[in-house]
PDB file of C-alpha atoms in Angstrom:
ATOM      1  CA  MET A   1     -14.559-104.845 -48.593  1.00 79.00           C
ATOM      2  CA  LYS A   2     -13.774-102.448 -45.737  1.00 90.00           C
ATOM      3  CA  ILE A   3     -11.016-100.803 -43.745  1.00 88.00           C
ATOM      4  CA  THR A   4     -11.202-101.805 -40.097  1.00 89.00           C
ATOM      5  CA  GLU A   5      -9.766-101.091 -36.673  1.00 84.00           C
ATOM      6  CA  HIS A   6      -6.965-103.570 -35.980  1.00 72.00           C
ATOM      7  CA  GLN A   7      -8.124-105.105 -32.697  1.00 70.00           C
ATOM      8  CA  LEU A   8     -11.910-104.830 -32.877  1.00 64.00           C
ATOM      9  CA  ASN A   9     -12.250-105.482 -36.622  1.00 74.00           C
ATOM     10  CA  LYS A  10     -14.941-102.822 -36.939  1.00 88.00           C
ATOM     11  CA  GLU A  11     -15.229-100.405 -39.829  1.00 93.00           C
ATOM     12  CA  ILE A  12     -13.545 -97.045 -39.212  1.00 93.00           C
ATOM     13  CA  THR A  13     -13.548 -93.643 -40.884  1.00 95.00           C
ATOM     14  CA  TYR A  14     -10.529 -92.148 -39.040  1.00 97.00           C
ATOM     15  CA  GLN A  15      -7.139 -93.427 -37.940  1.00 95.00           C
ATOM     16  CA  TYR A  16      -3.924 -91.853 -36.694  1.00 95.00           C
ATOM     17  CA  VAL A  17      -1.453 -94.489 -37.958  1.00 95.00           C
ATOM     18  CA  THR A  18       0.329 -93.344 -41.139  1.00 96.00           C
ATOM     19  CA  ASP A  19       2.123 -96.520 -42.286  1.00 96.00           C
ATOM     20  CA  LYS A  20      -0.534 -99.244 -42.423  1.00 95.00           C
ATOM     21  CA  LEU A  21      -4.195-100.078 -43.028  1.00 95.00           C
ATOM     22  CA  ASN A  22      -6.212-103.038 -41.825  1.00 94.00           C
ATOM     23  CA  ILE A  23      -8.597-104.451 -44.398  1.00 94.00           C
ATOM     24  CA  GLU A  24     -11.311-107.075 -44.447  1.00 93.00           C
ATOM     25  CA  ILE A  25     -12.152-108.757 -47.756  1.00 91.00           C
ATOM     26  CA  SER A  26     -15.549-110.281 -48.500  1.00 87.00           C
ATOM     27  CA  PRO A  27     -15.636-113.235 -50.949  1.00 82.00           C
ATOM     28  CA  PHE A  28     -16.074-112.294 -54.614  1.00 81.00           C
ATOM     29  CA  LYS A  29     -18.875-113.785 -56.666  1.00 75.00           C
ATOM     30  CA  SER A  30     -16.779-115.246 -59.463  1.00 68.00           C
ATOM     31  CA  PRO A  31     -15.832-118.695 -60.826  1.00 68.00           C
ATOM     32  CA  ASN A  32     -13.846-120.750 -58.351  1.00 71.00           C
ATOM     33  CA  CYS A  33     -11.313-122.329 -60.681  1.00 76.00           C
ATOM     34  CA  GLY A  34      -7.661-122.076 -61.705  1.00 78.00           C
ATOM     35  CA  GLN A  35      -5.079-120.130 -59.764  1.00 87.00           C
ATOM     36  CA  GLN A  36      -6.585-117.249 -57.823  1.00 90.00           C
ATOM     37  CA  LYS A  37      -5.250-114.286 -55.926  1.00 93.00           C
ATOM     38  CA  TYR A  38      -6.228-110.778 -54.886  1.00 93.00           C
ATOM     39  CA  LYS A  39      -4.630-107.561 -56.010  1.00 95.00           C
ATOM     40  CA  TRP A  40      -5.087-104.442 -53.925  1.00 96.00           C
ATOM     41  CA  TYR A  41      -4.569-100.755 -54.738  1.00 97.00           C
ATOM     42  CA  LEU A  42      -4.152 -97.772 -52.418  1.00 97.00           C
ATOM     43  CA  LEU A  43      -6.253 -94.877 -53.696  1.00 97.00           C
ATOM     44  CA  GLU A  44      -7.165 -91.439 -52.505  1.00 97.00           C
ATOM     45  CA  SER A  45     -10.827 -91.359 -51.601  1.00 96.00           C
ATOM     46  CA  SER A  46     -11.611 -88.887 -54.384  1.00 96.00           C
ATOM     47  CA  ALA A  47     -10.341 -91.306 -57.067  1.00 96.00           C
ATOM     48  CA  THR A  48     -12.618 -93.716 -58.903  1.00 96.00           C
ATOM     49  CA  CYS A  49     -12.530 -97.334 -57.851  1.00 94.00           C
ATOM     50  CA  GLY A  50     -10.902 -98.321 -61.159  1.00 93.00           C
ATOM     51  CA  ALA A  51      -8.069 -95.794 -60.950  1.00 95.00           C
ATOM     52  CA  ASP A  52      -4.467 -96.962 -61.195  1.00 92.00           C
ATOM     53  CA  SER A  53      -2.040 -96.647 -58.277  1.00 94.00           C
ATOM     54  CA  SER A  54       1.688 -97.033 -57.790  1.00 93.00           C
ATOM     55  CA  THR A  55       1.037 -98.512 -54.352  1.00 96.00           C
ATOM     56  CA  SER A  56      -0.393-101.981 -54.801  1.00 96.00           C
ATOM     57  CA  GLY A  57       0.270-105.634 -54.040  1.00 95.00           C
ATOM     58  CA  TYR A  58      -1.019-109.218 -54.129  1.00 95.00           C
ATOM     59  CA  LEU A  59      -2.669-111.338 -51.448  1.00 94.00           C
ATOM     60  CA  PRO A  60      -3.448-115.063 -51.311  1.00 94.00           C
ATOM     61  CA  ILE A  61      -7.057-115.917 -52.113  1.00 91.00           C
ATOM     62  CA  SER A  62      -7.475-117.462 -48.657  1.00 90.00           C
ATOM     63  CA  VAL A  63      -6.949-114.114 -46.927  1.00 91.00           C
ATOM     64  CA  THR A  64     -10.008-112.448 -45.411  1.00 90.00           C
ATOM     65  CA  ARG A  65      -8.226-110.012 -43.079  1.00 92.00           C
ATOM     66  CA  LYS A  66      -4.874-108.391 -43.675  1.00 93.00           C
ATOM     67  CA  THR A  67      -2.723-105.521 -42.401  1.00 94.00           C
ATOM     68  CA  LEU A  68      -1.139-103.673 -45.301  1.00 96.00           C
ATOM     69  CA  THR A  69       2.190-102.307 -44.054  1.00 95.00           C
ATOM     70  CA  GLY A  70       4.887-100.027 -45.421  1.00 96.00           C
ATOM     71  CA  LEU A  71       2.382 -97.431 -46.608  1.00 96.00           C
ATOM     72  CA  LYS A  72       3.005 -93.698 -46.699  1.00 96.00           C
ATOM     73  CA  LEU A  73      -0.243 -92.074 -45.626  1.00 97.00           C
ATOM     74  CA  ALA A  74      -0.260 -88.273 -45.387  1.00 97.00           C
ATOM     75  CA  ASN A  75      -1.873 -86.594 -42.410  1.00 95.00           C
ATOM     76  CA  THR A  76      -5.312 -85.032 -43.131  1.00 95.00           C
ATOM     77  CA  LYS A  77      -5.593 -87.017 -46.403  1.00 97.00           C
ATOM     78  CA  SER A  78      -8.372 -89.531 -47.070  1.00 97.00           C
ATOM     79  CA  TYR A  79      -7.739 -92.991 -48.570  1.00 97.00           C
ATOM     80  CA  LYS A  80      -9.510 -96.168 -49.648  1.00 97.00           C
ATOM     81  CA  ILE A  81      -8.454 -99.627 -50.800  1.00 96.00           C
ATOM     82  CA  ALA A  82      -9.600-101.224 -54.052  1.00 96.00           C
ATOM     83  CA  VAL A  83      -9.374-105.015 -54.447  1.00 95.00           C
ATOM     84  CA  GLU A  84      -9.827-107.197 -57.529  1.00 93.00           C
ATOM     85  CA  LYS A  85      -9.707-110.949 -57.973  1.00 92.00           C
ATOM     86  CA  HIS A  86      -7.282-112.491 -60.515  1.00 92.00           C
ATOM     87  CA  ILE A  87      -8.040-115.934 -61.971  1.00 90.00           C
ATOM     88  CA  SER A  88      -5.504-117.737 -64.154  1.00 90.00           C
ATOM     89  CA  THR A  89      -6.325-120.909 -66.137  1.00 84.00           C
ATOM     90  CA  LYS A  90      -4.535-122.655 -69.005  1.00 79.00           C
ATOM     91  CA  ARG A  91      -6.756-120.898 -71.482  1.00 81.00           C
ATOM     92  CA  ARG A  92      -7.112-117.383 -70.134  1.00 85.00           C
ATOM     93  CA  LYS A  93      -6.721-114.844 -67.354  1.00 88.00           C
ATOM     94  CA  VAL A  94      -9.737-113.192 -65.774  1.00 87.00           C
ATOM     95  CA  VAL A  95      -9.795-110.048 -63.633  1.00 90.00           C
ATOM     96  CA  SER A  96     -12.941-109.393 -61.665  1.00 88.00           C
ATOM     97  CA  ARG A  97     -14.598-106.085 -61.186  1.00 90.00           C
ATOM     98  CA  ARG A  98     -12.995-104.111 -58.353  1.00 92.00           C
ATOM     99  CA  SER A  99     -14.505-103.692 -54.924  1.00 93.00           C
ATOM    100  CA  CYS A 100     -13.721-100.499 -52.994  1.00 94.00           C
ATOM    101  CA  SER A 101     -13.577-100.005 -49.259  1.00 95.00           C
ATOM    102  CA  ASN A 102     -14.927 -97.179 -47.178  1.00 94.00           C
ATOM    103  CA  ALA A 103     -12.771 -94.047 -47.030  1.00 96.00           C
ATOM    104  CA  VAL A 104     -10.593 -93.414 -44.008  1.00 97.00           C
ATOM    105  CA  ILE A 105      -9.195 -90.016 -42.975  1.00 97.00           C
ATOM    106  CA  ILE A 106      -5.699 -89.855 -41.511  1.00 97.00           C
ATOM    107  CA  ASP A 107      -5.561 -87.664 -38.420  1.00 97.00           C
ATOM    108  CA  ASN A 108      -2.530 -88.039 -36.181  1.00 96.00           C
ATOM    109  CA  SER A 109      -3.111 -84.766 -34.324  1.00 97.00           C
ATOM    110  CA  ILE A 110      -3.610 -84.581 -30.563  1.00 97.00           C
ATOM    111  CA  PRO A 111      -6.383 -82.501 -28.948  1.00 98.00           C
ATOM    112  CA  LYS A 112      -5.163 -79.097 -27.844  1.00 97.00           C
ATOM    113  CA  GLY A 113      -6.260 -76.871 -24.997  1.00 97.00           C
ATOM    114  CA  GLY A 114      -9.120 -77.931 -22.794  1.00 97.00           C
ATOM    115  CA  TRP A 115     -10.192 -77.245 -19.219  1.00 97.00           C
ATOM    116  CA  VAL A 116     -11.855 -79.211 -16.421  1.00 97.00           C
ATOM    117  CA  ARG A 117     -13.835 -77.522 -13.648  1.00 97.00           C
ATOM    118  CA  ASP A 118     -15.051 -79.022 -10.400  1.00 97.00           C
ATOM    119  CA  GLY A 119     -18.758 -78.735  -9.727  1.00 94.00           C
ATOM    120  CA  PRO A 120     -21.955 -79.044 -11.773  1.00 89.00           C
ATOM    121  CA  GLY A 121     -21.179 -75.937 -13.828  1.00 80.00           C
ATOM    122  CA  PRO A 122     -21.725 -74.699 -16.342  1.00 81.00           C
ATOM    123  CA  ILE A 123     -19.306 -71.823 -15.616  1.00 85.00           C
ATOM    124  CA  THR A 124     -18.157 -71.806 -11.996  1.00 91.00           C
ATOM    125  CA  ASP A 125     -15.302 -73.858 -10.561  1.00 94.00           C
ATOM    126  CA  ILE A 126     -15.828 -74.819  -6.919  1.00 93.00           C
ATOM    127  CA  ASN A 127     -13.056 -75.304  -4.364  1.00 93.00           C
ATOM    128  CA  TYR A 128     -15.208 -76.757  -1.572  1.00 92.00           C
ATOM    129  CA  GLN A 129     -18.349 -78.892  -1.596  1.00 92.00           C
ATOM    130  CA  ARG A 130     -20.823 -79.951   1.078  1.00 90.00           C
ATOM    131  CA  SER A 131     -21.731 -83.355  -0.392  1.00 93.00           C
ATOM    132  CA  ARG A 132     -19.917 -86.519  -1.440  1.00 95.00           C
ATOM    133  CA  ILE A 133     -21.328 -86.316  -4.955  1.00 96.00           C
ATOM    134  CA  VAL A 134     -18.447 -85.466  -7.268  1.00 97.00           C
ATOM    135  CA  HIS A 135     -19.428 -83.274 -10.227  1.00 96.00           C
ATOM    136  CA  ALA A 136     -17.239 -82.109 -13.094  1.00 97.00           C
ATOM    137  CA  HIS A 137     -17.739 -80.306 -16.394  1.00 97.00           C
ATOM    138  CA  TRP A 138     -15.270 -79.648 -19.169  1.00 97.00           C
ATOM    139  CA  GLY A 139     -14.707 -78.150 -22.583  1.00 96.00           C
ATOM    140  CA  GLY A 140     -12.334 -76.101 -24.727  1.00 97.00           C
ATOM    141  CA  PHE A 141     -10.615 -79.070 -26.410  1.00 98.00           C
ATOM    142  CA  ILE A 142      -9.646 -78.251 -29.990  1.00 98.00           C
ATOM    143  CA  MET A 143      -9.795 -81.144 -32.501  1.00 97.00           C
ATOM    144  CA  LEU A 144      -9.652 -81.116 -36.298  1.00 95.00           C
ATOM    145  CA  HIS A 145     -12.698 -83.313 -36.799  1.00 95.00           C
ATOM    146  CA  GLY A 146     -14.447 -83.000 -33.449  1.00 95.00           C
ATOM    147  CA  ALA A 147     -14.394 -85.284 -30.435  1.00 97.00           C
ATOM    148  CA  GLY A 148     -14.652 -89.041 -30.684  1.00 97.00           C
ATOM    149  CA  LYS A 149     -15.405 -89.524 -26.991  1.00 98.00           C
ATOM    150  CA  TYR A 150     -14.509 -88.379 -23.488  1.00 98.00           C
ATOM    151  CA  GLU A 151     -13.414 -90.349 -20.452  1.00 98.00           C
ATOM    152  CA  TRP A 152     -13.265 -89.141 -16.866  1.00 98.00           C
ATOM    153  CA  LYS A 153     -11.341 -90.327 -13.815  1.00 98.00           C
ATOM    154  CA  VAL A 154     -11.628 -89.395 -10.127  1.00 98.00           C
ATOM    155  CA  ASP A 155      -8.660 -89.310  -7.720  1.00 97.00           C
ATOM    156  CA  TYR A 156      -8.504 -88.213  -4.110  1.00 96.00           C
ATOM    157  CA  TYR A 157      -5.998 -87.513  -1.362  1.00 91.00           C
ATOM    158  CA  SER A 158      -6.025 -86.240   2.192  1.00 82.00           C
ATOM    159  CA  ASN A 159      -4.102 -83.199   3.374  1.00 71.00           C
ATOM    160  CA  ALA A 160      -2.184 -85.466   5.732  1.00 72.00           C
ATOM    161  CA  SER A 161      -0.833 -87.985   3.206  1.00 75.00           C
ATOM    162  CA  LYS A 162      -0.885 -86.058  -0.110  1.00 76.00           C
ATOM    163  CA  GLN A 163      -0.762 -89.503  -1.759  1.00 86.00           C
ATOM    164  CA  LYS A 164      -3.236 -89.720  -4.614  1.00 90.00           C
ATOM    165  CA  ARG A 165      -5.542 -92.705  -4.778  1.00 94.00           C
ATOM    166  CA  GLU A 166      -7.990 -93.713  -7.459  1.00 96.00           C
ATOM    167  CA  ALA A 167     -11.696 -93.530  -6.686  1.00 96.00           C
ATOM    168  CA  LEU A 168     -12.803 -94.138 -10.284  1.00 97.00           C
ATOM    169  CA  SER A 169     -10.688 -95.338 -13.203  1.00 98.00           C
ATOM    170  CA  PHE A 170     -11.104 -93.822 -16.658  1.00 98.00           C
ATOM    171  CA  THR A 171     -14.735 -94.292 -17.662  1.00 98.00           C
ATOM    172  CA  ASN A 172     -16.285 -93.617 -21.060  1.00 98.00           C
ATOM    173  CA  VAL A 173     -19.013 -90.939 -21.022  1.00 98.00           C
ATOM    174  CA  GLY A 174     -19.430 -90.674 -24.800  1.00 97.00           C
ATOM    175  CA  LEU A 175     -19.728 -87.088 -25.991  1.00 98.00           C
ATOM    176  CA  SER A 176     -21.090 -85.765 -22.711  1.00 97.00           C
ATOM    177  CA  THR A 177     -19.173 -82.785 -21.303  1.00 97.00           C
ATOM    178  CA  ASN A 178     -20.163 -83.339 -17.668  1.00 97.00           C
ATOM    179  CA  ALA A 179     -20.396 -86.210 -15.220  1.00 97.00           C
ATOM    180  CA  ARG A 180     -21.341 -86.925 -11.607  1.00 96.00           C
ATOM    181  CA  ARG A 181     -21.070 -89.836  -9.183  1.00 97.00           C
ATOM    182  CA  MET A 182     -21.578 -90.449  -5.482  1.00 97.00           C
ATOM    183  CA  PHE A 183     -18.576 -91.613  -3.431  1.00 96.00           C
ATOM    184  CA  PRO A 184     -19.996 -92.376   0.053  1.00 94.00           C
ATOM    185  CA  ASN A 185     -16.646 -93.453   1.524  1.00 92.00           C
ATOM    186  CA  LEU A 186     -14.833 -90.157   0.996  1.00 92.00           C
ATOM    187  CA  SER A 187     -14.265 -88.411   4.317  1.00 91.00           C
ATOM    188  CA  ASP A 188     -14.386 -84.715   5.176  1.00 91.00           C
ATOM    189  CA  GLY A 189     -11.173 -82.918   4.308  1.00 90.00           C
ATOM    190  CA  THR A 190     -10.536 -85.128   1.278  1.00 93.00           C
ATOM    191  CA  ASN A 191      -9.339 -83.310  -1.832  1.00 94.00           C
ATOM    192  CA  VAL A 192     -10.941 -84.701  -5.004  1.00 97.00           C
ATOM    193  CA  THR A 193      -9.572 -84.109  -8.507  1.00 97.00           C
ATOM    194  CA  VAL A 194     -11.086 -85.043 -11.869  1.00 98.00           C
ATOM    195  CA  THR A 195      -9.054 -85.939 -14.960  1.00 98.00           C
ATOM    196  CA  VAL A 196     -10.671 -85.886 -18.398  1.00 98.00           C
ATOM    197  CA  ARG A 197      -9.318 -87.488 -21.544  1.00 98.00           C
ATOM    198  CA  ALA A 198     -10.519 -86.037 -24.845  1.00 98.00           C
ATOM    199  CA  TYR A 199     -10.188 -88.407 -27.809  1.00 98.00           C
ATOM    200  CA  THR A 200     -10.093 -87.514 -31.469  1.00 98.00           C
ATOM    201  CA  LYS A 201     -12.184 -89.618 -33.834  1.00 96.00           C
ATOM    202  CA  ALA A 202      -8.931 -91.299 -34.826  1.00 96.00           C
ATOM    203  CA  GLY A 203      -8.274 -92.381 -31.235  1.00 95.00           C
ATOM    204  CA  ARG A 204      -5.528 -90.052 -30.021  1.00 97.00           C
ATOM    205  CA  PHE A 205      -6.080 -88.232 -26.763  1.00 98.00           C
ATOM    206  CA  SER A 206      -4.847 -85.579 -24.374  1.00 98.00           C
ATOM    207  CA  GLN A 207      -5.873 -85.150 -20.770  1.00 98.00           C
ATOM    208  CA  VAL A 208      -6.455 -82.300 -18.335  1.00 98.00           C
ATOM    209  CA  THR A 209      -6.901 -82.442 -14.551  1.00 98.00           C
ATOM    210  CA  SER A 210      -9.012 -80.092 -12.435  1.00 97.00           C
ATOM    211  CA  ASP A 211      -7.517 -78.108  -9.549  1.00 95.00           C
ATOM    212  CA  GLY A 212      -9.601 -80.110  -7.077  1.00 95.00           C
ATOM    213  CA  SER A 213     -12.374 -79.629  -4.545  1.00 94.00           C
ATOM    214  CA  VAL A 214     -12.344 -80.303  -0.797  1.00 93.00           C
ATOM    215  CA  ILE A 215     -15.227 -82.283   0.692  1.00 93.00           C
ATOM    216  CA  ASP A 216     -16.662 -80.640   3.804  1.00 91.00           C
ATOM    217  CA  THR A 217     -20.050 -81.887   5.024  1.00 90.00           C
ATOM    218  CA  SER A 218     -19.611 -80.787   8.653  1.00 87.00           C
ATOM    219  CA  PRO A 219     -20.642 -77.347   9.997  1.00 87.00           C
ATOM    220  CA  PRO A 220     -18.108 -74.925  11.515  1.00 88.00           C
ATOM    221  CA  ALA A 221     -17.497 -74.890  15.252  1.00 89.00           C
ATOM    222  CA  PRO A 222     -19.335 -71.731  16.413  1.00 88.00           C
ATOM    223  CA  GLY A 223     -17.731 -68.901  18.306  1.00 89.00           C
ATOM    224  CA  LYS A 224     -19.470 -66.946  21.043  1.00 91.00           C
ATOM    225  CA  VAL A 225     -21.991 -64.305  20.019  1.00 91.00           C
ATOM    226  CA  TYR A 226     -22.398 -61.086  22.023  1.00 91.00           C
ATOM    227  CA  ASP A 227     -25.194 -58.537  22.044  1.00 89.00           C
ATOM    228  CA  GLY A 228     -23.915 -54.989  21.609  1.00 88.00           C
ATOM    229  CA  ALA A 229     -21.292 -53.232  19.531  1.00 88.00           C
ATOM    230  CA  LYS A 230     -18.357 -53.532  21.930  1.00 89.00           C
ATOM    231  CA  ARG A 231     -16.200 -56.478  20.889  1.00 90.00           C
ATOM    232  CA  GLY A 232     -16.219 -59.361  23.352  1.00 90.00           C
ATOM    233  CA  LYS A 233     -18.746 -57.661  25.652  1.00 90.00           C
ATOM    234  CA  ASP A 234     -22.298 -58.924  26.007  1.00 90.00           C
ATOM    235  CA  VAL A 235     -24.973 -56.455  27.133  1.00 89.00           C
ATOM    236  CA  LYS A 236     -28.031 -57.674  29.015  1.00 86.00           C
ATOM    237  CA  TYR A 237     -30.173 -54.570  28.715  1.00 84.00           C
ATOM    238  CA  ALA A 238     -30.386 -51.820  26.133  1.00 81.00           C
ATOM    239  CA  LYS A 239     -32.686 -48.966  25.238  1.00 82.00           C
ATOM    240  CA  TRP A 240     -32.418 -49.439  21.471  1.00 77.00           C
ATOM    241  CA  THR A 241     -35.656 -48.938  19.604  1.00 76.00           C
ATOM    242  CA  SER A 242     -34.680 -48.769  15.942  1.00 80.00           C
ATOM    243  CA  SER A 243     -31.300 -50.540  15.666  1.00 83.00           C
ATOM    244  CA  PHE A 244     -29.424 -53.533  16.977  1.00 84.00           C
ATOM    245  CA  ALA A 245     -25.705 -54.318  17.304  1.00 88.00           C
ATOM    246  CA  ALA A 246     -23.898 -57.606  17.818  1.00 90.00           C
ATOM    247  CA  ASN A 247     -20.401 -59.037  17.576  1.00 91.00           C
ATOM    248  CA  TRP A 248     -19.020 -62.544  17.650  1.00 91.00           C
ATOM    249  CA  GLU A 249     -15.858 -64.581  17.882  1.00 90.00           C
ATOM    250  CA  ARG A 250     -14.471 -66.346  14.832  1.00 90.00           C
ATOM    251  CA  PHE A 251     -16.132 -69.593  13.812  1.00 90.00           C
ATOM    252  CA  ILE A 252     -13.626 -72.377  13.082  1.00 88.00           C
ATOM    253  CA  ASP A 253     -13.832 -74.985  10.311  1.00 85.00           C
ATOM    254  CA  GLN A 254     -11.029 -77.539  10.181  1.00 81.00           C
ATOM    255  CA  HIS A 255     -11.709 -78.591   6.581  1.00 83.00           C
ATOM    256  CA  SER A 256     -12.394 -75.298   4.824  1.00 81.00           C
ATOM    257  CA  SER A 257     -12.120 -71.612   5.541  1.00 80.00           C
ATOM    258  CA  ILE A 258     -15.099 -69.448   6.502  1.00 82.00           C
ATOM    259  CA  ALA A 259     -16.461 -67.813   3.361  1.00 82.00           C
ATOM    260  CA  TYR A 260     -18.846 -65.331   5.006  1.00 84.00           C
ATOM    261  CA  TYR A 261     -21.247 -64.848   7.925  1.00 87.00           C
ATOM    262  CA  LYS A 262     -24.992 -64.277   7.930  1.00 87.00           C
ATOM    263  CA  TRP A 263     -26.893 -62.901  10.881  1.00 84.00           C
ATOM    264  CA  VAL A 264     -30.559 -62.467  11.693  1.00 82.00           C
ATOM    265  CA  ALA A 265     -32.230 -60.476  14.458  1.00 77.00           C
ATOM    266  CA  THR A 266     -35.488 -61.976  15.745  1.00 74.00           C
ATOM    267  CA  LEU A 267     -38.069 -60.309  17.975  1.00 67.00           C
ATOM    268  CA  LEU A 268     -39.449 -62.250  20.942  1.00 62.00           C
ATOM    269  CA  TYR A 269     -42.147 -61.329  23.489  1.00 54.00           C
ATOM    270  CA  LEU A 270     -42.169 -62.689  27.016  1.00 50.00           C
ATOM    271  CA  ALA A 271     -45.382 -64.441  27.960  1.00 50.00           C
ATOM    272  CA  LEU A 272     -47.987 -62.234  29.640  1.00 47.00           C
ATOM    273  CA  ASP A 273     -48.226 -64.196  32.880  1.00 49.00           C
ATOM    274  CA  TYR A 274     -44.454 -63.783  33.338  1.00 47.00           C
ATOM    275  CA  PHE A 275     -44.892 -60.033  33.589  1.00 45.00           C
ATOM    276  CA  LEU A 276     -48.083 -60.132  35.626  1.00 46.00           C
ATOM    277  CA  CYS A 277     -46.059 -61.588  38.463  1.00 48.00           C
ATOM    278  CA  TYR A 278     -44.545 -58.124  38.862  1.00 45.00           C
ATOM    279  CA  GLU A 279     -46.798 -55.203  39.815  1.00 45.00           C
ATOM    280  CA  TYR A 280     -44.549 -52.586  38.211  1.00 42.00           C
ATOM    281  CA  PHE A 281     -45.101 -54.069  34.695  1.00 40.00           C
ATOM    282  CA  SER A 282     -48.176 -52.826  32.907  1.00 42.00           C
ATOM    283  CA  PHE A 283     -49.708 -54.396  29.812  1.00 39.00           C
ATOM    284  CA  THR A 284     -48.197 -51.587  27.742  1.00 39.00           C
ATOM    285  CA  ASP A 285     -44.790 -52.438  29.176  1.00 39.00           C
ATOM    286  CA  PHE A 286     -45.250 -56.052  27.993  1.00 35.00           C
ATOM    287  CA  VAL A 287     -46.092 -55.131  24.432  1.00 36.00           C
ATOM    288  CA  LEU A 288     -43.156 -52.806  24.058  1.00 35.00           C
ATOM    289  CA  THR A 289     -40.613 -55.006  25.839  1.00 35.00           C
ATOM    290  CA  ILE A 290     -38.780 -57.279  23.378  1.00 34.00           C
ATOM    291  CA  ILE A 291     -35.839 -59.620  23.365  1.00 36.00           C
ATOM    292  CA  VAL A 292     -33.534 -59.651  20.320  1.00 36.00           C
ATOM    293  CA  PHE A 293     -31.093 -62.475  19.755  1.00 35.00           C
ATOM    294  CA  MET A 294     -28.801 -63.783  17.067  1.00 37.00           C
ATOM    295  CA  LEU A 295     -29.968 -66.758  15.063  1.00 37.00           C
ATOM    296  CA  ILE A 296     -26.424 -68.044  14.870  1.00 37.00           C
ATOM    297  CA  ASP A 297     -25.977 -67.831  18.653  1.00 36.00           C
ATOM    298  CA  VAL A 298     -26.298 -71.553  19.334  1.00 36.00           C
ATOM    299  CA  ASN A 299     -25.535 -70.984  23.018  1.00 36.00           C
ATOM    300  CA  MET A 300     -28.628 -68.825  23.629  1.00 36.00           C
ATOM    301  CA  ILE A 301     -30.769 -70.039  26.546  1.00 35.00           C
ATOM    302  CA  LEU A 302     -34.246 -68.504  26.589  1.00 36.00           C
ATOM    303  CA  LEU A 303     -36.260 -67.801  29.721  1.00 35.00           C
ATOM    304  CA  PRO A 304     -39.279 -69.972  30.619  1.00 36.00           C
ATOM    305  CA  PHE A 305     -42.636 -68.929  29.152  1.00 33.00           C
ATOM    306  CA  VAL A 306     -40.980 -67.374  26.111  1.00 34.00           C
ATOM    307  CA  TYR A 307     -42.562 -67.903  22.726  1.00 30.00           C
ATOM    308  CA  GLN A 308     -41.652 -66.687  19.245  1.00 33.00           C
ATOM    309  CA  LEU A 309     -43.977 -64.524  17.150  1.00 33.00           C
TER     310      LEU A 309
END
């Protein structure tokens, strides 16, 4: 004898419906004679199996599965069903020992709160990403009896169309609070959002959607880089010995904004035979003569016979 989920016929311990219960009755080991029927009783789970109840009814003996309707089940209460077999013959009436079902808790609440963040987490929420692997992590859902499961869904849209399309339909991830998947067909500039459904153990859910992340796997288009402190002016020679100055034009990225710049100054020596071609260069001049350039200056063309330390 057990209380089951209506469609899957599996035993349950929570449900959100407050007016019916689905039961499954196993055959009783009793004489198979005379007129027979089942009698059921709705009991609170704390009651003994033999307790009386004002909510009861009869079922044909041929019934193995039945939906008991018209019940008044209170939210947060726990119930069970007791069933006994009645046998009537010309000589006597026999009532079998009762069989009790598992207890089921009524929970018709919906999860409250919750957040979904783009990225692998566990704390940060990214707005841009340099790969086509979509990560998400979530939490903060408030449920009376804890989570039953989570599902996640991935949608995407381009800045041009703004029309959302589905990359992944709702997929069960159990009790995991993060997920990831590769989507190789998503192009740069695509905005990806993740929606998470949090289910109670009774099966009700609420959903939250992330604010989205833009895919950008391409590098920015570089601007020109100039040696020297004067903006837009490139110096060829300088007498600096302990400092270096540079300036550059804005780099442009069509899919995401520039977050920050990094620059590196590197020291280079010209090859010795380059200087020996000129009588006015001594060996000391060669050692102390250096070239400094910007690592991000992709337009830099070095002289022949130049090597890096």
